[in-house]
Amino acid sequence: MKMDINDFIKNFASQFEDTESIDFTAETHFKELNEWSSLTSLVIIAMVDEEYGVKIKGDDFRNSTTIKDLFEILKSRL
Amino acid sequence: MIINPFSLERKTILVTGASSGIGKAIAIECSKMGATVVITGRNEQRLNETYMQLVGNGHIKIIADLKVENELVELINRLPEIDGLVNVAGILKTLPFQFINRLDLMNLFDVNFFGPVFLSQKIIKARKLNKGSSVVFISSIDGPMTAHIGNSMYSASKGAICAMVKNMALDLAGKKIRVNCVLPGMVETPLIFNKEITKEQLDADMRLYPLKRYGKPEEIAYAVIYLLSDASNWVTGTNLLIDGGYTIS
């Protein structure tokens, strides 16, 4: 599978209801978004599993700040 | 002589899911109350660990995966006549509703619902559940009472169990078989420490309990002992809530 960060950002952004897509970039500090919560974290875990077949853990969020950080974790497990 | 209405002396009790967590604690505590215990589980090594901790003699261990038809049949063939059945075996799968799928949902219902329901039925059909027996199902607060994020599939299976229990209680009353449910809040077992939920999230959840902690497996076992014992002879079709006050807060 071709891993493109822009696709990942798009998939990431589409899980959010109230945050505009334009607010999502590789450098977005996602945990600082108003909409970030336990539920959105579960949604992202499920999205990554469904779209990329990769298991990420709750702890992976703790170890990342930007969307790019998360993307790097994802890539390392492909 | 002191008569203890909570004693399980001269009772044989089958406990499923006895290789870890709540099932393990139930098996051990029942043996301490004088029961002869039959334990079953999928993992031989962990089932042995439970077996070694049982108090007294004459206990039986049977390795079985209740999802596998011939293992279920074998379990029932080897089973002695019993006075109590505790259905504990269960699994958890956390997924937000928009991501649930048929495979995961079927798997959850196989283990949490169909497994215990048909085990109970087959034991009754094989006439191995004595008159005056007690059947206990471990449900959850999630499903019959509460909801938590990502827990829809598990909750549905536990809600289904509670509905089944009430109707089993009616249909089996003629055989003097009592059927009840225990609804635990969060209990410190391997089941709840899954990779989707962080330690911080669990700690935050724990603070929502008026008693400020999760339950211990033994604290569920004591409720089960009550429902298995003659102390609860007039109790059937009920839900016994053990939740550290979670649902009143």
XYZ file of C-alpha atoms in Angstrom:
327
model
C 0.000 0.000 0.000
C 1.241 3.451 -0.888
C 1.515 5.484 2.250
C 0.764 9.107 1.675
C 0.596 11.527 4.558
C -1.974 13.660 2.762
C -4.334 10.688 2.533
C -3.759 10.004 6.196
C -4.532 13.622 7.105
C -7.724 13.397 5.033
C -8.784 10.165 6.730
C -7.916 11.654 10.099
C -9.876 14.841 9.431
C -12.950 13.036 8.173
C -13.484 11.476 11.620
C -14.192 14.925 13.066
C -17.551 16.694 12.941
C -16.942 20.209 14.238
C -13.330 20.846 13.286
C -12.832 22.182 9.726
C -10.718 20.013 7.373
C -8.497 23.003 6.716
C -7.439 22.909 10.364
C -5.719 19.562 9.841
C -2.099 19.548 8.664
C 0.913 17.343 9.326
C 1.887 19.717 12.105
C -1.502 19.868 13.837
C -1.251 19.191 17.570
C -4.281 16.931 17.469
C -4.651 16.434 21.205
C -5.179 20.192 21.596
C -8.259 20.173 19.370
C -11.479 20.937 21.224
C -13.013 17.877 19.669
C -10.258 15.514 20.863
C -11.636 13.079 23.485
C -11.589 9.452 24.601
C -14.205 8.800 21.942
C -12.279 10.421 19.083
C -9.196 8.455 20.150
C -11.196 5.213 19.837
C -12.476 6.370 16.450
C -8.934 7.014 15.185
C -7.770 3.588 16.421
C -10.673 1.976 14.540
C -10.076 4.079 11.409
C -6.362 3.145 11.292
C -7.245 -0.534 11.707
C -9.910 -0.395 8.990
C -8.003 1.751 6.447
C -4.441 0.517 6.984
C -4.809 -2.812 8.821
C -2.507 -1.462 11.534
C -3.145 -1.704 15.278
C -2.332 1.428 17.208
C -2.753 1.730 20.949
C -4.046 4.372 23.326
C -0.439 4.820 24.435
C 0.620 5.778 20.894
C -1.391 8.976 21.250
C 0.478 9.804 24.419
C 3.760 9.366 22.570
C 2.819 11.670 19.693
C 2.110 15.366 19.415
C 1.422 16.041 15.737
C -0.505 14.101 13.110
C 2.860 13.463 11.449
C 4.127 11.758 14.634
C 1.156 9.417 14.492
C 1.703 8.822 10.788
C 5.315 7.797 11.486
C 4.160 5.276 14.112
C 1.634 3.905 11.631
C 4.254 3.629 8.888
C 6.683 1.809 11.168
C 4.088 -0.941 11.718
C 3.139 -1.587 8.107
C -23.587 -26.448 65.608
C -23.688 -23.196 63.698
C -25.802 -23.295 60.551
C -24.469 -21.013 57.839
C -27.108 -20.309 55.167
C -24.367 -19.116 52.783
C -22.464 -22.405 52.935
C -21.913 -24.380 49.734
C -21.177 -27.677 51.531
C -22.485 -30.724 49.620
C -23.002 -28.638 46.480
C -21.202 -29.252 43.188
C -20.723 -26.064 41.181
C -19.607 -25.681 37.544
C -17.741 -22.444 36.786
C -16.936 -21.448 33.181
C -14.199 -18.965 32.327
C -12.362 -20.203 35.411
C -8.853 -19.686 34.057
C -8.693 -15.989 34.928
C -10.330 -12.909 36.403
C -13.804 -13.157 37.892
C -14.247 -16.850 36.998
C -11.040 -17.785 38.774
C -12.051 -15.884 41.917
C -15.508 -17.494 41.892
C -14.040 -21.001 41.624
C -11.617 -20.387 44.485
C -14.127 -18.668 46.805
C -16.769 -21.368 46.143
C -14.239 -24.030 47.150
C -13.529 -22.089 50.356
C -17.273 -22.167 51.110
C -17.227 -25.961 50.919
C -18.330 -26.589 47.338
C -16.966 -29.265 45.065
C -15.990 -27.232 42.029
C -15.845 -28.207 38.367
C -13.792 -25.631 36.483
C -13.619 -25.155 32.757
C -11.656 -22.824 30.508
C -9.721 -22.791 27.254
C -6.169 -22.400 28.513
C -4.735 -25.526 30.149
C -1.886 -23.835 31.979
C -4.010 -21.056 33.438
C -6.819 -23.489 34.326
C -4.223 -25.559 36.227
C -3.169 -22.442 38.136
C -6.778 -21.979 39.275
C -7.057 -25.694 40.091
C -3.972 -25.556 42.336
C -5.580 -22.769 44.368
C -8.847 -24.623 45.052
C -9.382 -25.516 48.704
C -10.456 -29.073 49.613
C -10.651 -32.251 47.570
C -12.603 -33.780 44.713
C -12.521 -30.811 42.337
C -12.544 -31.428 38.594
C -10.976 -29.480 35.721
C -12.096 -29.830 32.128
C -10.375 -27.961 29.299
C -13.004 -26.863 26.782
C -13.741 -24.134 24.281
C -17.509 -23.728 24.589
C -17.696 -22.382 21.018
C -16.544 -25.764 19.684
C -19.485 -28.167 19.524
C -17.587 -31.406 20.242
C -15.725 -29.837 23.168
C -19.057 -28.688 24.583
C -20.498 -32.202 24.201
C -17.391 -33.702 25.838
C -17.694 -31.265 28.748
C -21.304 -32.281 29.316
C -20.457 -35.985 29.091
C -17.750 -35.656 31.734
C -19.816 -33.409 33.979
C -21.185 -34.917 37.212
C -24.641 -33.893 38.439
C -24.367 -30.307 39.626
C -26.255 -28.001 41.999
C -24.978 -24.746 40.583
C -23.764 -23.328 37.287
C -21.892 -20.039 37.004
C -21.548 -18.681 33.465
C -18.553 -16.370 33.508
C -16.660 -16.940 30.244
C -16.765 -13.710 28.270
C -14.848 -11.442 25.935
C -14.726 -7.719 25.239
C -14.278 -5.817 21.991
C -14.068 -2.031 21.925
C -15.156 -0.309 18.693
C -17.103 2.910 18.102
C -20.529 2.080 16.665
C -19.734 3.362 13.160
C -16.917 0.770 12.942
C -18.708 -2.319 14.271
C -18.927 -5.280 11.919
C -20.818 -8.545 11.700
C -17.782 -10.768 12.326
C -16.831 -9.102 15.627
C -20.450 -8.868 16.736
C -21.111 -12.541 15.963
C -17.931 -13.550 17.783
C -18.939 -11.540 20.848
C -22.421 -13.046 20.876
C -20.987 -16.547 20.379
C -18.906 -16.287 23.530
C -20.988 -13.954 25.715
C -24.511 -15.057 24.784
C -24.915 -18.270 22.745
C -22.174 -20.076 24.694
C -23.661 -19.735 28.195
C -27.263 -20.035 26.990
C -26.769 -23.355 25.198
C -24.396 -24.719 27.834
C -27.164 -24.159 30.390
C -29.775 -25.720 28.140
C -27.674 -28.783 27.300
C -26.890 -29.431 30.972
C -30.604 -29.304 31.776
C -31.450 -31.588 28.849
C -28.772 -34.040 30.005
C -30.543 -33.985 33.408
C -27.361 -33.006 35.174
C -28.743 -29.921 36.896
C -30.307 -31.142 40.145
C -33.689 -30.019 41.424
C -33.198 -26.908 43.554
C -30.163 -25.817 41.535
C -29.049 -22.251 40.979
C -27.812 -20.834 37.675
C -25.887 -17.555 37.745
C -24.904 -15.447 34.761
C -22.288 -12.710 34.924
C -23.709 -9.780 32.971
C -22.500 -6.196 33.431
C -23.794 -2.748 34.310
C -23.112 -1.954 30.633
C -26.098 -3.133 28.654
C -28.887 -3.481 31.205
C -28.127 -0.154 32.960
C -25.326 1.948 31.521
C -23.293 2.572 28.372
C -19.662 3.435 27.727
C -18.017 4.684 24.550
C -17.051 1.998 22.067
C -18.848 -0.699 24.060
C -22.034 -1.226 22.031
C -21.357 -4.829 20.984
C -20.418 -5.998 24.478
C -23.362 -4.122 26.018
C -25.810 -5.699 23.585
C -24.581 -9.189 24.482
C -24.910 -8.467 28.205
C -28.354 -6.907 27.811
C -29.444 -10.025 25.922
C -28.228 -12.181 28.813
C -30.364 -10.246 31.308
C -33.450 -10.673 29.134
C -32.776 -14.393 28.763
C -32.265 -14.820 32.514
C -35.701 -13.441 33.403
C -37.382 -15.805 30.968
C -35.276 -18.811 31.967
C -36.257 -18.107 35.565
C -39.934 -18.379 34.597
C -39.590 -21.450 32.414
C -37.400 -23.346 34.898
C -39.288 -22.441 38.076
C -41.290 -25.675 37.740
C -38.022 -27.612 38.051
C -37.161 -25.535 41.127
C -34.156 -24.194 39.249
C -33.380 -20.556 40.068
C -31.729 -18.299 37.496
C -30.153 -14.949 38.334
C -27.775 -12.347 37.002
C -24.914 -10.425 38.589
C -24.176 -6.967 37.166
C -20.629 -5.927 38.016
C -19.232 -2.483 37.430
C -15.583 -2.330 36.405
C -13.586 -5.074 38.108
C -9.805 -5.295 38.088
C -9.273 -8.214 35.714
C -7.145 -8.794 32.603
C -10.298 -8.155 30.520
C -10.382 -4.400 31.181
C -6.688 -3.758 30.561
C -6.938 -3.685 26.780
C -4.774 -1.732 24.418
C -7.401 0.771 23.269
C -7.836 2.299 26.729
C -4.926 3.974 28.489
C -4.118 3.790 32.187
C -5.024 7.506 32.460
C -8.485 6.869 31.018
C -9.032 4.030 33.496
C -7.910 6.235 36.388
C -10.339 8.960 35.308
C -13.150 6.411 35.051
C -12.336 5.064 38.508
C -12.929 8.506 40.010
C -16.566 8.301 38.824
C -17.187 5.522 41.363
C -18.426 6.826 44.744
C -16.205 4.227 46.443
C -13.289 5.592 44.332
C -11.990 2.286 43.075
C -12.823 -0.632 40.802
C -14.097 -3.897 42.226
C -11.994 -6.897 43.137
C -12.848 -10.268 41.566
C -13.587 -11.741 45.025
C -16.227 -9.063 45.590
C -18.160 -10.449 42.625
C -17.561 -13.989 43.849
C -19.269 -13.211 47.189
C -22.423 -12.095 45.350
C -22.341 -15.295 43.309
C -21.927 -17.378 46.476
C -25.104 -15.782 47.864
C -27.032 -16.649 44.692
C -25.690 -20.238 44.702
C -26.421 -20.803 48.380
C -29.648 -21.678 50.196
C -29.665 -18.097 51.537
C -31.204 -17.042 48.207
C -33.772 -19.866 47.927
C -36.576 -17.389 47.193
C -34.572 -15.307 44.706
C -35.015 -15.914 40.997
C -35.001 -13.784 37.841
C -33.209 -10.939 39.560
C -30.276 -8.657 38.730
C -27.825 -8.219 41.579
C -25.915 -4.966 41.119
C -22.330 -4.848 42.461
C -20.868 -1.564 41.282
C -19.293 0.524 44.060
C -22.196 2.958 43.703
C -21.436 3.816 40.066
C -25.051 3.777 38.855
C -26.404 6.055 41.614
C -23.837 8.762 41.089
